[in-house]
XYZ file of C-alpha atoms in Angstrom:
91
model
C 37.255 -13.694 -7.516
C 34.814 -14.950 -4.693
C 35.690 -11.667 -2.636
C 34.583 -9.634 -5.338
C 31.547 -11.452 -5.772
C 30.782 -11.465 -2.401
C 31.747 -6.986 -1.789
C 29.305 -6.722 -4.864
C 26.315 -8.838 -3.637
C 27.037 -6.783 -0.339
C 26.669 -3.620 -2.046
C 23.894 -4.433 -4.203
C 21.652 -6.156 -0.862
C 23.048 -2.415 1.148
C 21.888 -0.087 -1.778
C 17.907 -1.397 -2.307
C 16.489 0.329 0.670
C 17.855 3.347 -0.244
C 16.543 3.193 -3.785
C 12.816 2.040 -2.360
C 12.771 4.582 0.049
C 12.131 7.396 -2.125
C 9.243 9.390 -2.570
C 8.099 9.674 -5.850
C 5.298 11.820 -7.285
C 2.590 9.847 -9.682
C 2.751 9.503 -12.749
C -0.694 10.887 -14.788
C -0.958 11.807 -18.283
C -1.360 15.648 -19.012
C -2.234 16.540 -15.195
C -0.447 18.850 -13.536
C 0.280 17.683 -10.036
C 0.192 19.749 -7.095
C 3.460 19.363 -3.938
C 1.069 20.256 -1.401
C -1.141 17.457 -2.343
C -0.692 14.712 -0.393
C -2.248 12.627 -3.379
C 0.671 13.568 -5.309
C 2.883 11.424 -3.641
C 0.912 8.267 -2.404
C -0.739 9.791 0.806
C 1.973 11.917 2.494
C 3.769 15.537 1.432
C 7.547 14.682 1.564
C 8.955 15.458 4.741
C 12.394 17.096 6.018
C 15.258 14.586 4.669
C 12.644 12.909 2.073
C 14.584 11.545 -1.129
C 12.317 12.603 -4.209
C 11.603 11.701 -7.451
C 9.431 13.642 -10.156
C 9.206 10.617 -12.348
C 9.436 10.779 -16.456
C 5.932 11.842 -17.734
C 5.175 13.702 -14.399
C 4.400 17.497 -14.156
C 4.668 18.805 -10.446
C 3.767 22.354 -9.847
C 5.694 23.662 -6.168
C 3.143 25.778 -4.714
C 4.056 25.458 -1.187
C 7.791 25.851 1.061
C 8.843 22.584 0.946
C 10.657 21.236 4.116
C 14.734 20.688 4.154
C 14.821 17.195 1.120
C 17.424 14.798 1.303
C 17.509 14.808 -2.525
C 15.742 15.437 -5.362
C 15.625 13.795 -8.486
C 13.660 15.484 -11.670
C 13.017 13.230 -14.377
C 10.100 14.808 -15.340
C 9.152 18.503 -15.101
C 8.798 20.403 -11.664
C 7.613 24.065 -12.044
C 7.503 27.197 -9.659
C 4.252 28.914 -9.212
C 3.980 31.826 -9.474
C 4.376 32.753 -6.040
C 6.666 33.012 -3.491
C 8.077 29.762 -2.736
C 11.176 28.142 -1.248
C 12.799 24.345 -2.437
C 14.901 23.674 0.428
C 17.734 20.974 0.671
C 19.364 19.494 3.492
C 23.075 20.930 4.204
């Protein structure tokens, strides 16, 4: 019993960086947020190997390449301008 306490406090101390190390996009009410904006997400664009969130309640419209993401999590609404643009994800 102590040894599975012990593998689950493990894994639960392990797993918290990786959850606050994500970049996630603000959340505003009715405004559409821009990826190139650095705003957007807290001061920097998300780089190659980001994780990313588009939280619940946030619109973010990709109007730029993005660089190769980690991962990408859309709980909210991400739209495509209406350009030519390019989501990439690391292999």
């Amino acid at each position: 019993m102590i040894t599975l306490f012990v593998r689950l406090l493990l894994f639960v101390a392990l797993s918290l960086p990786l959850v606050s190390a994500a970049q996630t996009a603000a959340r505003t009410s009715g405004k559409e947020l821009r990826w190139s904006d650095a705003a957007t997400w807290g001061g920097e664009v998300p780089a190659a190997g980001a994780d990313v969130v588009v939280p619940a309640g946030a619109t973010v419209l990709l109007d730029t390449d993005t660089a190769a993401l980690g991962n990408l999590a859309i709980e909210g609404t991400l739209r495509f301008a209406a350009a030519d643009v390019e989501l990439k994800a690391a292999a």
